mmCIF file of C-alpha atoms in Angstrom:
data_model
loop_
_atom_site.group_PDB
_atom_site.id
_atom_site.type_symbol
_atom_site.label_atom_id
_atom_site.label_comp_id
_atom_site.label_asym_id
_atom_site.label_seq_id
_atom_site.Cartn_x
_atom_site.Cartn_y
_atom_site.Cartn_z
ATOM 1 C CA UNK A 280 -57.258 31.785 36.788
ATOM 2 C CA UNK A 281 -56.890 28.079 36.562
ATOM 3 C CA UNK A 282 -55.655 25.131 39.062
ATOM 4 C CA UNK A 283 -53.353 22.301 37.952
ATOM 5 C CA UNK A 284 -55.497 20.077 35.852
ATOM 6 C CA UNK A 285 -56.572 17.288 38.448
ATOM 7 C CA UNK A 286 -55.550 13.972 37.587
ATOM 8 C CA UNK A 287 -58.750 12.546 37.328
ATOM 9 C CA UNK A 288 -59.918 9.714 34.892
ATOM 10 C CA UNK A 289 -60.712 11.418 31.212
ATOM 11 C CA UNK A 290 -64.023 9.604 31.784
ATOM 12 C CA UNK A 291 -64.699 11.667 34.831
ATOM 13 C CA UNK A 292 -63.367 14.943 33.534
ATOM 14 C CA UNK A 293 -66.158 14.775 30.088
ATOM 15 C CA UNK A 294 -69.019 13.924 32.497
ATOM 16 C CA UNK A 295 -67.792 17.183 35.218
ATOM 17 C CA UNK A 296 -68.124 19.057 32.043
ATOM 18 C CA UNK A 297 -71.644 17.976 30.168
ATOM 19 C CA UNK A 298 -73.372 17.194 33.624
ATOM 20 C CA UNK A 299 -71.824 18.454 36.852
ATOM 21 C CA UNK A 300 -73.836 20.840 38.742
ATOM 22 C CA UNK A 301 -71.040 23.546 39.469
ATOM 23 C CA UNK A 302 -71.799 26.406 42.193
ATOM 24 C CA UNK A 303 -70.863 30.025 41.550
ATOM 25 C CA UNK A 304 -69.434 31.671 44.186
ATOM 26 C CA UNK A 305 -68.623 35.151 43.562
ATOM 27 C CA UNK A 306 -65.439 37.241 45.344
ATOM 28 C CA UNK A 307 -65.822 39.982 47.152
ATOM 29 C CA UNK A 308 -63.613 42.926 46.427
ATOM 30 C CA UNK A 309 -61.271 42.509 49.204
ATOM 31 C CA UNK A 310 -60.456 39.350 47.540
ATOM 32 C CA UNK A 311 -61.099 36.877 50.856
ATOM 33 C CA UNK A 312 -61.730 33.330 49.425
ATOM 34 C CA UNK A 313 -65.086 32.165 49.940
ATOM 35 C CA UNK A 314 -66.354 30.214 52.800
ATOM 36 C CA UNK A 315 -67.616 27.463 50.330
ATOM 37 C CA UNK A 316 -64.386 26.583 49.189
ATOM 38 C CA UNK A 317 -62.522 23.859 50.615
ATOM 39 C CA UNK A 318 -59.553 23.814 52.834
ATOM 40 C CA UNK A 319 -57.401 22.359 50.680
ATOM 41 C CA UNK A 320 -57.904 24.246 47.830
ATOM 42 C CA UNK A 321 -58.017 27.403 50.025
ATOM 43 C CA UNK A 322 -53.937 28.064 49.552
ATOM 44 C CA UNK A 323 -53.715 27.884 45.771
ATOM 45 C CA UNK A 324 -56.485 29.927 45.616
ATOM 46 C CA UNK A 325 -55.332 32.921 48.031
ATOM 47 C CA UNK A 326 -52.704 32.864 45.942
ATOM 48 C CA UNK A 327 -54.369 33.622 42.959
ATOM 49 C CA UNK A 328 -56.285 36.447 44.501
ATOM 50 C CA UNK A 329 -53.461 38.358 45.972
ATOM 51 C CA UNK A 330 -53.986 42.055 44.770
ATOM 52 C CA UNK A 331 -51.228 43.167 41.864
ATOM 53 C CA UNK A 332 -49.558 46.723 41.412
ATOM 54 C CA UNK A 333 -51.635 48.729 39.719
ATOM 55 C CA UNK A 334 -54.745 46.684 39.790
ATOM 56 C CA UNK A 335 -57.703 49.291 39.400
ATOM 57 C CA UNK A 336 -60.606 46.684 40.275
ATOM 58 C CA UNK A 337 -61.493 43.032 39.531
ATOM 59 C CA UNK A 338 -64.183 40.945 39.282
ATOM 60 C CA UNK A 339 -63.843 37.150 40.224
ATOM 61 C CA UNK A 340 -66.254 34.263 40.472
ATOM 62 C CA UNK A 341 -64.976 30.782 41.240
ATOM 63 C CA UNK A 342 -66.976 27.787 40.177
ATOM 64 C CA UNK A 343 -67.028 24.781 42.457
ATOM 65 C CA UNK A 344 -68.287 20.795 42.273
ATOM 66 C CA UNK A 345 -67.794 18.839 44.959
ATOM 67 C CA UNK A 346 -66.415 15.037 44.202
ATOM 68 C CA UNK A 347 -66.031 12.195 46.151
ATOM 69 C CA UNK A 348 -63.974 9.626 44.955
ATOM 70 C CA UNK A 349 -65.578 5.535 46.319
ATOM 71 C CA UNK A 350 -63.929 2.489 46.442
ATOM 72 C CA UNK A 351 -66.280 -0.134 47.746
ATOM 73 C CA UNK A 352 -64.526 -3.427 49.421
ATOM 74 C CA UNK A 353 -67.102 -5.642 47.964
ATOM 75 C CA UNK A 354 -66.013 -4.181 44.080
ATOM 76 C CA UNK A 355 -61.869 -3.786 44.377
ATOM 77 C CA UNK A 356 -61.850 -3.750 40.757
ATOM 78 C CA UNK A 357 -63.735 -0.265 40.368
ATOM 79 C CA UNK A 358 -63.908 3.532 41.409
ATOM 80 C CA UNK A 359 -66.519 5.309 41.715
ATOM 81 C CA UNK A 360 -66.784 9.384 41.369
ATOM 82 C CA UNK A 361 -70.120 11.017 42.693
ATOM 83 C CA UNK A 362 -71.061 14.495 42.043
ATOM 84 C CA UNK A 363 -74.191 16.455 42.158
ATOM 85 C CA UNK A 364 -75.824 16.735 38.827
ATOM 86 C CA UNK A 365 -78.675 18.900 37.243
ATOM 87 C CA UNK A 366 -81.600 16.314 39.129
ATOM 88 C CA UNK A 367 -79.413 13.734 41.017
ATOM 89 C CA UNK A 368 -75.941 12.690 42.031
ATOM 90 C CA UNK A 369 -74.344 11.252 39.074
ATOM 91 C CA UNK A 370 -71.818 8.742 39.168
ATOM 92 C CA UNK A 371 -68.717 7.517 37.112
ATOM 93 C CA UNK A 372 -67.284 4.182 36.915
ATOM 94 C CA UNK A 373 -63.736 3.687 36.465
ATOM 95 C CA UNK A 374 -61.424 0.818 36.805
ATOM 96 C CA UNK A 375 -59.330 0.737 39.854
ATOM 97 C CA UNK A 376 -55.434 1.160 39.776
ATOM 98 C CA UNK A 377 -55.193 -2.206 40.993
ATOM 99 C CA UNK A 378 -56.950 -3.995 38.011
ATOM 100 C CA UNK A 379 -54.884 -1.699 35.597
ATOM 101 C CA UNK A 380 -51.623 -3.152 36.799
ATOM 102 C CA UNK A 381 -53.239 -6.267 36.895
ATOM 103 C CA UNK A 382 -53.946 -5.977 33.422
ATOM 104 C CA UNK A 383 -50.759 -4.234 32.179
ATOM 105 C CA UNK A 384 -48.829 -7.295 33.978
ATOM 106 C CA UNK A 385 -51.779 -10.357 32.307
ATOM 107 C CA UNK A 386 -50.771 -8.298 28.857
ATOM 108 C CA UNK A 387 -46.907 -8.143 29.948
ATOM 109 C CA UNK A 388 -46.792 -11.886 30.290
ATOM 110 C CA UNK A 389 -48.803 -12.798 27.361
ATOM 111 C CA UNK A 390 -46.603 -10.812 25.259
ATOM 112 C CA UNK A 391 -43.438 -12.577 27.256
ATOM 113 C CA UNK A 392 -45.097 -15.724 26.146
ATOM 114 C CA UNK A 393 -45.370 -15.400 22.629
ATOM 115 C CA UNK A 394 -42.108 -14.047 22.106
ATOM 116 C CA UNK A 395 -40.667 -17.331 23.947
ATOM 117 C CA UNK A 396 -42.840 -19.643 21.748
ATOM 118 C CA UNK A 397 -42.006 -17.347 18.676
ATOM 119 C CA UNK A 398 -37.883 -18.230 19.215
ATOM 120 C CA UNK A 399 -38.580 -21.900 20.196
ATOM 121 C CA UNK A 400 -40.109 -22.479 17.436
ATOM 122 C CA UNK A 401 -38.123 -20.591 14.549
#
């Protein structure tokens, strides 16, 4: 089974893999999602377990990392993702959506710019 890929920051997504401490939380057979998992996430994954015709026996085991996703009012320009890892929390900085369209719109104009000096002049 797998979720809808999360649309976290690639940056995020390579450290969850090579450093996240995941928990294993195995199903039991009457396929009842496990206390540990969070309400949100409880829905999609009843619906994954939801016995099939014909299903003879199964054997599931969900892995989980909690993430919490920080925006600090004293740093609007960055996010930070926490997670536990193998000795500590780890933590990932990204850049905000703010700065990005700040920067998309700074490269937007520059671009704008040059193309207006580029006719003037020719």
């Amino acid at each position: 089974m797998s979720l809808p890929a999360p649309d976290w920051p690639d940056k995020v997504r390579e450290r969850l893999a090579a450093a996240a401490r995941w928990r294993r939380q195995e199903v039991p057979a009457d396929g009842a999602v496990p206390s540990g998992v969070h309400g949100t996430h409880r829905a999609a994954v009843a619906n994954h377990l939801a016995h099939r015709n014909a299903e003879l026996s199964r054997r599931v085991t969900l892995e989980t990392c909690p993430l919490a996703r920080v925006e600090l009012t004293g740093d609007p320009n960055r996010v930070f993702h926490v997670f536990p890892g193998d000795r500590s929390l780890e933590v990932v900085a990204t850049l905000s959506n703010r700065l990005k369209r700040r920067l998309i719109a700074a490269g937007a104009v520059i671009v704008i710019v040059v193309v207006l000096i580029v006719r003037l002049v020719a």
